[in-house]
């Protein structure tokens, strides 16, 4: 069975602080995808990143970076120099390649509050 | 349209009443998904449509829930005899093709927040 755990329910930081959102996953598959989505107050889920299980390189996109470690089954997300606009709920998700998006397994989300 | 559109954005209904939620997917997207998001929870899959194939209803929690989609257009999710535990945000998504690949993505609507009182 597949499972995604986001142990941090809510994190509050002050603008310009760095913050890391944790994601731990469980799967018996050797090939899988990991995702991060952002859900701003408007409600829609916004795709941030997809990572293939064969690619353990860390990725940086502007202020965002992701640390994928298969040894610990973690795919953590760091926001550097956080901004108020980063306030949202962030979801980590897991999928088997080739399966449908309906099979995405989501974590319970981490609410990030960035105050000025 | 430019994105996935859902209506209404908010719905308050009395327990026992039926409600209908609407999703207008991105034009040309063959796959459409309904998810439920309860307060403080992740997304739960409800139902999936792919073209003219029979829908995957494996996520529907009870027979009070049903959904329809005509071809590759609008979908409606109907909840009959609503209960308080049905209160949640109902999210719709669509994708050009159904499979998760390096080059495909599901696009989500803003959801309908349903409150059953």
Tab-separated table of C-alpha atoms in Angstrom:
chain	number	residue	atom	x	y	z
A	1	UNK	CA	0.000	0.000	0.000
A	2	UNK	CA	1.089	3.551	-0.613
A	3	UNK	CA	1.052	6.244	2.043
A	4	UNK	CA	2.209	9.834	2.363
A	5	UNK	CA	2.798	11.449	5.752
A	6	UNK	CA	3.081	15.170	6.332
A	7	UNK	CA	3.585	15.354	10.060
A	8	UNK	CA	3.566	19.152	10.250
A	9	UNK	CA	-0.033	20.317	10.377
A	10	UNK	CA	0.735	24.015	10.479
A	11	UNK	CA	3.899	26.116	10.386
A	12	UNK	CA	4.091	29.821	11.122
A	13	UNK	CA	7.083	31.896	10.105
A	14	UNK	CA	7.931	35.519	9.668
A	15	UNK	CA	8.710	36.849	6.234
A	16	UNK	CA	12.269	36.195	5.025
A	17	UNK	CA	12.674	33.133	7.199
A	18	UNK	CA	13.538	29.836	5.546
A	19	UNK	CA	11.084	27.004	6.099
A	20	UNK	CA	11.147	23.273	5.324
A	21	UNK	CA	8.031	21.195	4.808
A	22	UNK	CA	8.510	17.508	5.474
A	23	UNK	CA	7.125	14.639	3.419
A	24	UNK	CA	7.684	10.959	4.169
A	25	UNK	CA	6.260	8.294	1.909
A	26	UNK	CA	5.755	4.544	1.887
A	27	UNK	CA	5.592	2.385	-1.207
A	28	UNK	CA	6.647	-1.072	-2.324
A	29	UNK	CA	7.083	0.103	-5.885
A	30	UNK	CA	10.611	0.544	-7.218
A	31	UNK	CA	9.414	3.162	-9.687
A	32	UNK	CA	7.177	5.990	-8.612
A	33	UNK	CA	6.561	9.706	-8.874
A	34	UNK	CA	6.458	12.229	-6.065
A	35	UNK	CA	4.665	15.558	-6.305
A	36	UNK	CA	4.253	18.791	-4.423
A	37	UNK	CA	1.141	20.929	-4.885
A	38	UNK	CA	0.317	24.331	-3.452
A	39	UNK	CA	-3.261	25.213	-2.454
A	40	UNK	CA	-3.599	28.965	-1.975
A	41	UNK	CA	-6.661	30.467	-0.259
A	42	UNK	CA	-8.444	30.563	-3.622
A	43	UNK	CA	-8.702	26.778	-3.430
A	44	UNK	CA	-7.219	25.302	-6.576
A	45	UNK	CA	-4.216	23.001	-6.411
A	46	UNK	CA	-1.196	24.360	-8.215
A	47	UNK	CA	1.427	21.915	-9.425
A	48	UNK	CA	4.926	22.692	-8.150
A	49	UNK	CA	7.122	19.719	-8.960
A	50	UNK	CA	7.161	16.083	-10.049
A	51	UNK	CA	10.121	13.860	-9.225
A	52	UNK	CA	10.848	10.414	-10.685
A	53	UNK	CA	12.145	7.879	-8.188
A	54	UNK	CA	15.214	7.236	-10.350
A	55	UNK	CA	16.306	10.840	-10.130
A	56	UNK	CA	17.641	11.686	-6.695
A	57	UNK	CA	19.167	14.972	-7.696
A	58	UNK	CA	17.966	17.841	-5.625
A	59	UNK	CA	16.160	20.554	-7.504
A	60	UNK	CA	16.118	24.297	-7.074
A	61	UNK	CA	13.623	26.644	-8.659
A	62	UNK	CA	14.055	30.196	-7.519
A	63	UNK	CA	13.310	30.310	-3.791
A	64	UNK	CA	12.026	26.736	-3.838
A	65	UNK	CA	14.170	23.648	-3.414
A	66	UNK	CA	13.429	19.968	-2.976
A	67	UNK	CA	15.509	17.326	-1.223
A	68	UNK	CA	14.704	13.782	-2.335
A	69	UNK	CA	16.295	11.013	-0.262
A	70	UNK	CA	15.288	7.458	-1.086
A	71	UNK	CA	17.274	6.121	1.888
A	72	UNK	CA	14.873	7.850	4.260
A	73	UNK	CA	11.831	7.846	1.933
A	74	UNK	CA	11.584	11.588	2.188
A	75	UNK	CA	10.891	14.372	-0.264
A	76	UNK	CA	11.203	17.608	1.666
A	77	UNK	CA	10.414	21.059	0.350
A	78	UNK	CA	12.267	24.195	1.411
A	79	UNK	CA	11.221	27.770	0.789
A	80	UNK	CA	14.064	30.231	1.175
A	81	UNK	CA	13.354	33.797	2.246
A	82	UNK	CA	9.633	33.137	2.621
A	83	UNK	CA	7.096	35.728	1.499
A	84	UNK	CA	3.512	36.406	2.517
A	85	UNK	CA	2.372	35.081	-0.876
A	86	UNK	CA	3.784	31.691	0.083
A	87	UNK	CA	0.992	31.322	2.647
A	88	UNK	CA	-0.973	28.279	1.532
A	89	UNK	CA	-1.552	24.613	2.222
A	90	UNK	CA	1.104	22.418	0.652
A	91	UNK	CA	0.417	18.820	-0.305
A	92	UNK	CA	2.861	16.051	-1.048
A	93	UNK	CA	1.588	13.198	-3.234
A	94	UNK	CA	2.750	9.831	-4.581
A	95	UNK	CA	1.906	7.976	-7.780
A	96	UNK	CA	2.861	4.954	-9.845
A	97	UNK	CA	4.080	5.901	-13.343
A	98	UNK	CA	1.583	5.151	-16.065
A	99	UNK	CA	-1.344	5.076	-13.680
A	100	UNK	CA	-3.981	7.744	-13.692
A	101	UNK	CA	-4.097	10.915	-11.700
A	102	UNK	CA	-7.031	9.432	-9.856
A	103	UNK	CA	-4.533	7.131	-8.182
A	104	UNK	CA	-2.530	9.953	-6.619
A	105	UNK	CA	-2.105	9.388	-2.880
A	106	UNK	CA	-2.037	12.690	-1.012
A	107	UNK	CA	-0.717	13.605	2.391
A	108	UNK	CA	-2.914	15.585	4.746
A	109	UNK	CA	-1.141	18.828	3.895
A	110	UNK	CA	0.883	21.403	5.787
A	111	UNK	CA	-0.577	24.868	6.263
A	112	UNK	CA	2.122	27.518	5.987
A	113	UNK	CA	1.421	30.948	7.427
A	114	UNK	CA	3.922	33.650	6.552
A	115	UNK	CA	3.418	36.873	8.436
A	116	UNK	CA	4.896	40.238	7.477
B	1	UNK	CA	-11.942	27.890	-21.026
B	2	UNK	CA	-8.500	28.753	-19.757
B	3	UNK	CA	-8.781	26.649	-16.631
B	4	UNK	CA	-11.028	24.211	-14.835
B	5	UNK	CA	-14.159	26.008	-13.712
B	6	UNK	CA	-16.399	24.854	-10.868
B	7	UNK	CA	-19.724	26.164	-9.684
B	8	UNK	CA	-21.006	27.141	-7.288
B	9	UNK	CA	-17.956	28.193	-5.312
B	10	UNK	CA	-19.903	27.854	-2.073
B	11	UNK	CA	-23.058	25.947	-1.255
B	12	UNK	CA	-24.934	25.753	2.013
B	13	UNK	CA	-27.698	23.205	2.132
B	14	UNK	CA	-29.974	21.671	4.681
B	15	UNK	CA	-29.491	18.096	5.754
B	16	UNK	CA	-31.550	15.781	3.584
B	17	UNK	CA	-31.575	17.998	0.507
B	18	UNK	CA	-29.962	17.060	-2.809
B	19	UNK	CA	-27.136	19.138	-4.264
B	20	UNK	CA	-25.563	19.299	-7.685
B	21	UNK	CA	-22.018	20.487	-8.272
B	22	UNK	CA	-20.712	21.410	-11.690
B	23	UNK	CA	-17.285	21.107	-13.290
B	24	UNK	CA	-16.277	22.563	-16.626
B	25	UNK	CA	-12.926	21.029	-17.624
B	26	UNK	CA	-10.263	22.482	-19.848
B	27	UNK	CA	-11.312	22.133	-23.461
B	28	UNK	CA	-9.843	19.030	-25.071
B	29	UNK	CA	-9.028	17.264	-21.816
B	30	UNK	CA	-10.207	13.689	-22.051
B	31	UNK	CA	-9.855	12.810	-18.384
B	32	UNK	CA	-11.860	14.352	-15.546
B	33	UNK	CA	-11.592	13.652	-11.823
B	34	UNK	CA	-13.619	14.482	-8.743
B	35	UNK	CA	-11.970	14.622	-5.335
B	36	UNK	CA	-13.262	15.399	-1.856
B	37	UNK	CA	-11.215	17.359	0.656
B	38	UNK	CA	-12.452	17.249	4.212
B	39	UNK	CA	-11.219	19.795	6.694
B	40	UNK	CA	-7.608	19.065	7.622
B	41	UNK	CA	-7.421	16.091	5.296
B	42	UNK	CA	-5.789	15.298	1.990
B	43	UNK	CA	-7.694	14.724	-1.200
B	44	UNK	CA	-9.853	11.626	-1.508
B	45	UNK	CA	-10.573	10.333	-4.997
B	46	UNK	CA	-14.270	10.022	-5.798
B	47	UNK	CA	-14.802	9.284	-9.492
B	48	UNK	CA	-12.908	9.431	-12.776
B	49	UNK	CA	-14.106	9.823	-16.378
B	50	UNK	CA	-12.016	9.018	-19.420
B	51	UNK	CA	-13.548	9.818	-22.785
B	52	UNK	CA	-16.548	7.601	-23.467
B	53	UNK	CA	-15.336	4.759	-21.270
B	54	UNK	CA	-17.298	3.620	-18.250
B	55	UNK	CA	-16.359	5.833	-15.290
B	56	UNK	CA	-14.249	4.582	-12.405
B	57	UNK	CA	-16.599	5.005	-9.449
B	58	UNK	CA	-14.448	3.141	-6.955
B	59	UNK	CA	-14.009	6.176	-4.703
B	60	UNK	CA	-17.657	7.098	-4.239
B	61	UNK	CA	-18.382	6.758	-0.507
B	62	UNK	CA	-22.035	5.736	-0.796
B	63	UNK	CA	-24.863	5.317	-3.266
B	64	UNK	CA	-26.017	8.836	-2.403
B	65	UNK	CA	-23.155	10.065	-4.579
B	66	UNK	CA	-23.319	9.961	-8.368
B	67	UNK	CA	-21.741	11.814	-11.249
B	68	UNK	CA	-22.285	12.258	-14.932
B	69	UNK	CA	-20.247	13.521	-17.810
B	70	UNK	CA	-21.373	13.912	-21.381
B	71	UNK	CA	-18.520	13.126	-23.749
B	72	UNK	CA	-15.550	15.303	-22.894
B	73	UNK	CA	-17.524	18.226	-21.577
B	74	UNK	CA	-19.157	19.316	-18.369
B	75	UNK	CA	-19.529	16.982	-15.425
B	76	UNK	CA	-21.989	17.154	-12.552
B	77	UNK	CA	-21.563	15.532	-9.153
B	78	UNK	CA	-24.831	14.904	-7.352
B	79	UNK	CA	-25.176	14.178	-3.672
B	80	UNK	CA	-28.623	13.003	-2.605
B	81	UNK	CA	-30.068	13.313	0.876
B	82	UNK	CA	-27.035	15.221	2.106
B	83	UNK	CA	-25.592	14.493	5.524
B	84	UNK	CA	-23.415	16.667	7.730
B	85	UNK	CA	-20.419	14.436	7.038
B	86	UNK	CA	-20.708	15.401	3.370
B	87	UNK	CA	-19.475	18.884	4.292
B	88	UNK	CA	-16.188	19.315	2.447
B	89	UNK	CA	-14.550	21.010	-0.495
B	90	UNK	CA	-15.212	19.133	-3.718
B	91	UNK	CA	-12.424	19.574	-6.231
B	92	UNK	CA	-12.544	18.764	-9.904
B	93	UNK	CA	-9.499	18.249	-12.110
B	94	UNK	CA	-8.901	17.466	-15.758
B	95	UNK	CA	-5.941	16.265	-17.773
B	96	UNK	CA	-5.177	15.934	-21.466
B	97	UNK	CA	-4.456	12.250	-21.042
B	98	UNK	CA	-5.119	10.154	-17.956
B	99	UNK	CA	-1.696	8.688	-17.266
B	100	UNK	CA	0.927	10.220	-15.015
B	101	UNK	CA	3.986	10.739	-17.213
B	102	UNK	CA	6.868	13.221	-17.130
B	103	UNK	CA	4.930	15.474	-19.473
B	104	UNK	CA	1.355	15.317	-18.281
B	105	UNK	CA	-0.382	17.229	-15.596
B	106	UNK	CA	-3.762	17.428	-13.944
B	107	UNK	CA	-5.228	20.895	-13.574
B	108	UNK	CA	-7.517	21.589	-10.652
B	109	UNK	CA	-10.488	23.882	-10.248
B	110	UNK	CA	-10.989	26.092	-7.222
B	111	UNK	CA	-13.469	23.726	-5.695
B	112	UNK	CA	-16.992	23.945	-4.321
B	113	UNK	CA	-17.187	24.343	-0.568
B	114	UNK	CA	-20.254	22.408	0.568
B	115	UNK	CA	-21.684	22.989	4.019
B	116	UNK	CA	-24.541	20.813	5.211
B	117	UNK	CA	-26.417	22.303	8.155
